[in-house]
XYZ file of N, CA and C in Angstrom:
327
model
N 45.221 -32.526 -156.017
C 44.035 -32.221 -155.239
C 42.843 -32.021 -156.174
N 41.708 -32.512 -155.748
C 40.483 -32.374 -156.547
C 40.055 -30.915 -156.635
N 39.382 -30.584 -157.725
C 38.792 -29.259 -157.824
C 37.634 -29.164 -156.851
N 37.428 -27.973 -156.332
C 36.326 -27.749 -155.409
C 35.008 -27.903 -156.161
N 34.124 -28.706 -155.602
C 32.818 -28.923 -156.206
C 32.013 -27.622 -156.138
N 31.449 -27.163 -157.253
C 30.677 -25.914 -157.246
C 29.491 -25.971 -156.274
N 28.886 -27.143 -156.109
C 27.747 -27.266 -155.192
C 28.208 -27.085 -153.745
N 29.355 -27.676 -153.410
C 29.917 -27.510 -152.070
C 30.256 -26.046 -151.827
N 30.879 -25.434 -152.816
C 31.260 -24.028 -152.699
C 30.024 -23.155 -152.470
N 28.951 -23.418 -153.217
C 27.716 -22.656 -153.056
C 27.126 -22.852 -151.667
N 27.107 -24.093 -151.193
C 26.582 -24.378 -149.847
C 27.385 -23.643 -148.791
N 28.706 -23.641 -148.919
C 29.556 -22.956 -147.940
C 29.336 -21.450 -147.979
N 29.109 -20.897 -149.165
C 28.831 -19.463 -149.269
C 27.561 -19.104 -148.511
N 26.565 -19.967 -148.570
C 25.294 -19.703 -147.884
C 25.466 -19.791 -146.380
N 25.978 -20.923 -145.901
C 25.984 -21.118 -144.445
C 27.128 -20.404 -143.732
N 28.109 -19.915 -144.486
C 29.208 -19.219 -143.822
C 29.011 -17.706 -143.751
N 27.929 -17.203 -144.308
C 27.668 -15.761 -144.194
C 27.500 -15.416 -142.723
N 28.022 -14.274 -142.354
C 27.974 -13.859 -140.959
C 26.541 -13.899 -140.430
N 26.363 -14.494 -139.285
C 25.133 -14.634 -138.504
C 24.218 -15.761 -138.966
N 24.425 -16.319 -140.142
C 23.538 -17.371 -140.634
C 23.548 -18.584 -139.702
N 24.723 -18.989 -139.252
C 24.815 -20.136 -138.348
C 24.012 -19.931 -137.073
N 24.100 -18.726 -136.497
C 23.352 -18.450 -135.264
C 21.844 -18.413 -135.519
N 21.443 -17.884 -136.659
C 20.018 -17.857 -137.010
C 19.500 -19.283 -137.161
N 20.243 -20.111 -137.874
C 19.830 -21.508 -138.043
C 19.776 -22.226 -136.700
N 20.773 -21.987 -135.852
C 20.810 -22.599 -134.523
C 19.557 -22.220 -133.730
N 19.166 -20.945 -133.804
C 17.951 -20.462 -133.124
C 16.707 -21.194 -133.627
N 16.633 -21.383 -134.935
C 15.431 -21.968 -135.539
C 15.365 -23.488 -135.408
N 16.474 -24.126 -135.009
C 16.442 -25.579 -134.811
C 15.466 -25.971 -133.707
N 15.190 -25.046 -132.797
C 14.276 -25.329 -131.683
C 12.822 -25.028 -132.014
N 12.551 -24.631 -133.243
C 11.176 -24.370 -133.643
C 10.980 -22.954 -134.154
N 9.757 -22.666 -134.546
C 9.404 -21.372 -135.136
C 9.665 -20.244 -134.147
N 10.109 -19.117 -134.685
C 10.396 -17.938 -133.865
C 9.861 -16.701 -134.549
N 9.455 -15.760 -133.735
C 9.059 -14.459 -134.261
C 10.314 -13.619 -134.462
N 10.214 -12.667 -135.371
C 11.345 -11.791 -135.673
C 11.834 -11.105 -134.401
N 10.904 -10.560 -133.624
C 11.288 -9.814 -132.418
C 12.007 -10.702 -131.401
N 11.634 -11.973 -131.330
C 12.309 -12.902 -130.414
C 13.752 -13.129 -130.858
N 13.924 -13.343 -132.153
C 15.281 -13.558 -132.664
C 16.127 -12.300 -132.509
N 15.522 -11.153 -132.780
C 16.246 -9.890 -132.669
C 16.710 -9.671 -131.223
N 15.873 -10.059 -130.260
C 16.234 -9.905 -128.848
C 17.318 -10.898 -128.425
N 17.313 -12.097 -129.004
C 18.244 -13.155 -128.598
C 19.592 -13.108 -129.307
N 19.646 -12.484 -130.473
C 20.880 -12.500 -131.262
C 21.555 -11.128 -131.242
N 22.880 -11.108 -131.219
C 23.612 -9.828 -131.225
C 23.739 -9.261 -132.642
N 22.592 -8.966 -133.249
C 22.557 -8.560 -134.659
C 21.505 -7.469 -134.816
N 21.752 -6.546 -135.730
C 20.773 -5.477 -135.963
C 19.535 -6.047 -136.663
N 18.428 -5.371 -136.482
C 17.183 -5.797 -137.122
C 17.290 -5.809 -138.635
N 17.988 -4.811 -139.189
C 18.136 -4.729 -140.645
C 18.922 -5.921 -141.184
N 20.019 -6.265 -140.501
C 20.836 -7.381 -140.959
C 20.114 -8.713 -140.754
N 19.390 -8.849 -139.649
C 18.596 -10.056 -139.417
C 17.562 -10.220 -140.524
N 16.904 -9.143 -140.872
C 15.913 -9.171 -141.949
C 16.553 -9.583 -143.275
N 17.724 -9.022 -143.583
C 18.436 -9.373 -144.818
C 18.779 -10.862 -144.850
N 19.292 -11.377 -143.729
C 19.688 -12.792 -143.676
C 18.466 -13.703 -143.791
N 17.378 -13.344 -143.128
C 16.163 -14.161 -143.218
C 15.626 -14.180 -144.646
N 15.660 -13.041 -145.331
C 15.216 -12.985 -146.729
C 16.099 -13.873 -147.609
N 17.411 -13.827 -147.372
C 18.341 -14.657 -148.140
C 18.058 -16.139 -147.886
N 17.838 -16.511 -146.623
C 17.556 -17.905 -146.289
C 16.204 -18.347 -146.842
N 15.251 -17.419 -146.902
C 13.948 -17.713 -147.520
C 14.119 -17.977 -149.022
N 14.911 -17.132 -149.657
C 15.168 -17.277 -151.094
C 15.836 -18.620 -151.396
N 16.676 -19.089 -150.474
C 17.370 -20.373 -150.637
C 16.494 -21.555 -150.219
N 15.254 -21.278 -149.789
C 14.311 -22.302 -149.342
C 14.827 -23.068 -148.105
N 15.531 -22.350 -147.230
C 16.030 -22.919 -145.981
C 15.117 -22.496 -144.826
N 14.562 -21.300 -144.945
C 13.654 -20.741 -143.941
C 12.352 -20.387 -144.636
N 11.243 -20.584 -143.908
C 9.950 -20.135 -144.437
C 9.311 -19.175 -143.455
N 8.556 -18.258 -144.019
C 7.874 -17.244 -143.229
C 6.386 -17.538 -143.284
N 5.756 -17.565 -142.106
C 4.318 -17.799 -142.021
C 3.670 -16.561 -141.423
N 2.651 -16.057 -142.113
C 1.930 -14.872 -141.659
C 0.582 -15.318 -141.110
N 0.297 -14.943 -139.868
C -0.975 -15.275 -139.235
C -1.858 -14.041 -139.244
N -3.086 -14.203 -139.756
C -4.022 -13.079 -139.865
C -4.674 -12.805 -138.520
N -3.905 -12.221 -137.649
C -4.406 -11.833 -136.328
C -4.233 -10.331 -136.217
N -4.696 -9.804 -135.120
C -4.406 -8.390 -134.860
C -3.690 -8.295 -133.535
N -2.467 -7.795 -133.492
C -1.670 -7.429 -134.663
C -1.210 -8.668 -135.426
N -0.842 -8.465 -136.680
C -0.393 -9.569 -137.531
C 0.822 -10.230 -136.881
N 0.831 -11.560 -136.888
C 1.961 -12.315 -136.323
C 2.690 -12.998 -137.467
N 3.996 -12.839 -137.489
C 4.834 -13.475 -138.512
C 5.853 -14.343 -137.796
N 5.946 -15.601 -138.210
C 6.914 -16.519 -137.628
C 7.817 -17.077 -138.720
N 9.035 -17.344 -138.325
C 10.021 -17.949 -139.218
C 10.334 -19.343 -138.701
N 10.455 -20.289 -139.627
C 10.804 -21.654 -139.244
C 11.647 -22.263 -140.359
N 12.280 -23.381 -140.035
C 13.097 -24.071 -141.015
C 12.209 -24.917 -141.932
N 12.543 -24.934 -143.199
C 11.905 -25.843 -144.155
C 12.544 -27.221 -143.966
N 12.106 -28.195 -144.728
C 12.755 -29.511 -144.676
C 14.231 -29.383 -145.055
N 14.504 -28.552 -146.040
C 15.892 -28.313 -146.448
C 16.688 -27.725 -145.284
N 16.087 -26.790 -144.570
C 16.751 -26.189 -143.413
C 16.927 -27.172 -142.268
N 15.890 -27.975 -142.009
C 15.970 -28.971 -140.929
C 17.048 -30.000 -141.207
N 17.321 -30.260 -142.474
C 18.348 -31.247 -142.811
C 19.752 -30.771 -142.433
N 19.891 -29.495 -142.086
C 21.180 -28.964 -141.636
C 21.456 -29.272 -140.157
N 20.474 -29.830 -139.435
C 20.649 -30.113 -138.010
C 21.936 -30.875 -137.709
N 22.205 -32.025 -138.372
C 23.435 -32.757 -138.032
C 24.702 -31.950 -138.326
N 24.673 -31.122 -139.348
C 25.828 -30.287 -139.687
C 26.071 -29.286 -138.561
N 25.023 -28.607 -138.125
C 25.142 -27.606 -137.072
C 25.545 -28.260 -135.752
N 24.974 -29.422 -135.456
C 25.336 -30.124 -134.224
C 26.795 -30.556 -134.243
N 27.295 -30.978 -135.399
C 28.706 -31.363 -135.489
C 29.629 -30.157 -135.351
N 29.223 -29.025 -135.887
C 30.016 -27.801 -135.700
C 30.036 -27.446 -134.212
N 28.901 -27.596 -133.536
C 28.845 -27.339 -132.093
C 29.775 -28.299 -131.350
N 29.756 -29.578 -131.708
C 30.648 -30.563 -131.079
C 32.112 -30.203 -131.305
N 32.433 -29.800 -132.522
C 33.799 -29.396 -132.833
C 34.198 -28.186 -131.987
N 33.290 -27.198 -131.907
C 33.578 -25.992 -131.122
C 33.766 -26.329 -129.645
N 32.919 -27.207 -129.116
C 33.052 -27.610 -127.713
C 34.416 -28.242 -127.448
N 34.918 -28.965 -128.418
C 36.189 -29.668 -128.255
C 37.403 -28.781 -128.536
N 37.313 -27.913 -129.535
C 38.487 -27.206 -130.024
C 38.535 -25.704 -129.765
N 37.423 -25.066 -129.476
C 37.423 -23.616 -129.283
C 37.387 -23.326 -127.789
N 38.427 -22.686 -127.310
C 38.526 -22.389 -125.878
C 37.867 -21.052 -125.557
N 37.547 -20.824 -124.278
C 37.022 -19.505 -123.888
C 37.979 -18.367 -124.287
N 39.290 -18.643 -124.250
C 40.270 -17.638 -124.671
C 40.108 -17.296 -126.143
N 39.850 -18.310 -126.974
C 39.637 -18.088 -128.403
C 38.418 -17.185 -128.637
N 37.377 -17.413 -127.852
C 36.150 -16.617 -127.978
C 36.451 -15.165 -127.616
N 37.192 -14.955 -126.539
C 37.542 -13.592 -126.131
C 38.394 -12.896 -127.178
N 39.353 -13.644 -127.769
C 40.213 -13.059 -128.812
C 39.402 -12.616 -130.015
N 38.393 -13.419 -130.378
C 37.613 -13.085 -131.572
C 36.699 -11.893 -131.337
N 36.364 -11.605 -130.075
C 35.517 -10.445 -129.773
C 36.308 -9.162 -129.685
N 37.612 -9.291 -129.494
C 38.474 -8.097 -129.332
C 38.713 -7.386 -130.645
């Protein structure tokens, strides 16, 4: 068997972190405000903030600050992040085919 490619391993470490997939899925539909994502995702604000900072550091997500009152901050995918669309869509296709409602219930228990 081939040795695991370090680049593949690094990519998997990034996208397999808990909640990252759901955050990316949310952002595939366009820019979102922090409060919108916090309301839509079953994740604490602190953890969402940590994940967004990590994705920003990896140049997958970008943060745009609008000089309004109150200040508006939006998060969106960079080109690097947008290139994950086919990967995320294929994971969704796989889940639709192979993950049953029973599996989902078991994982929540």
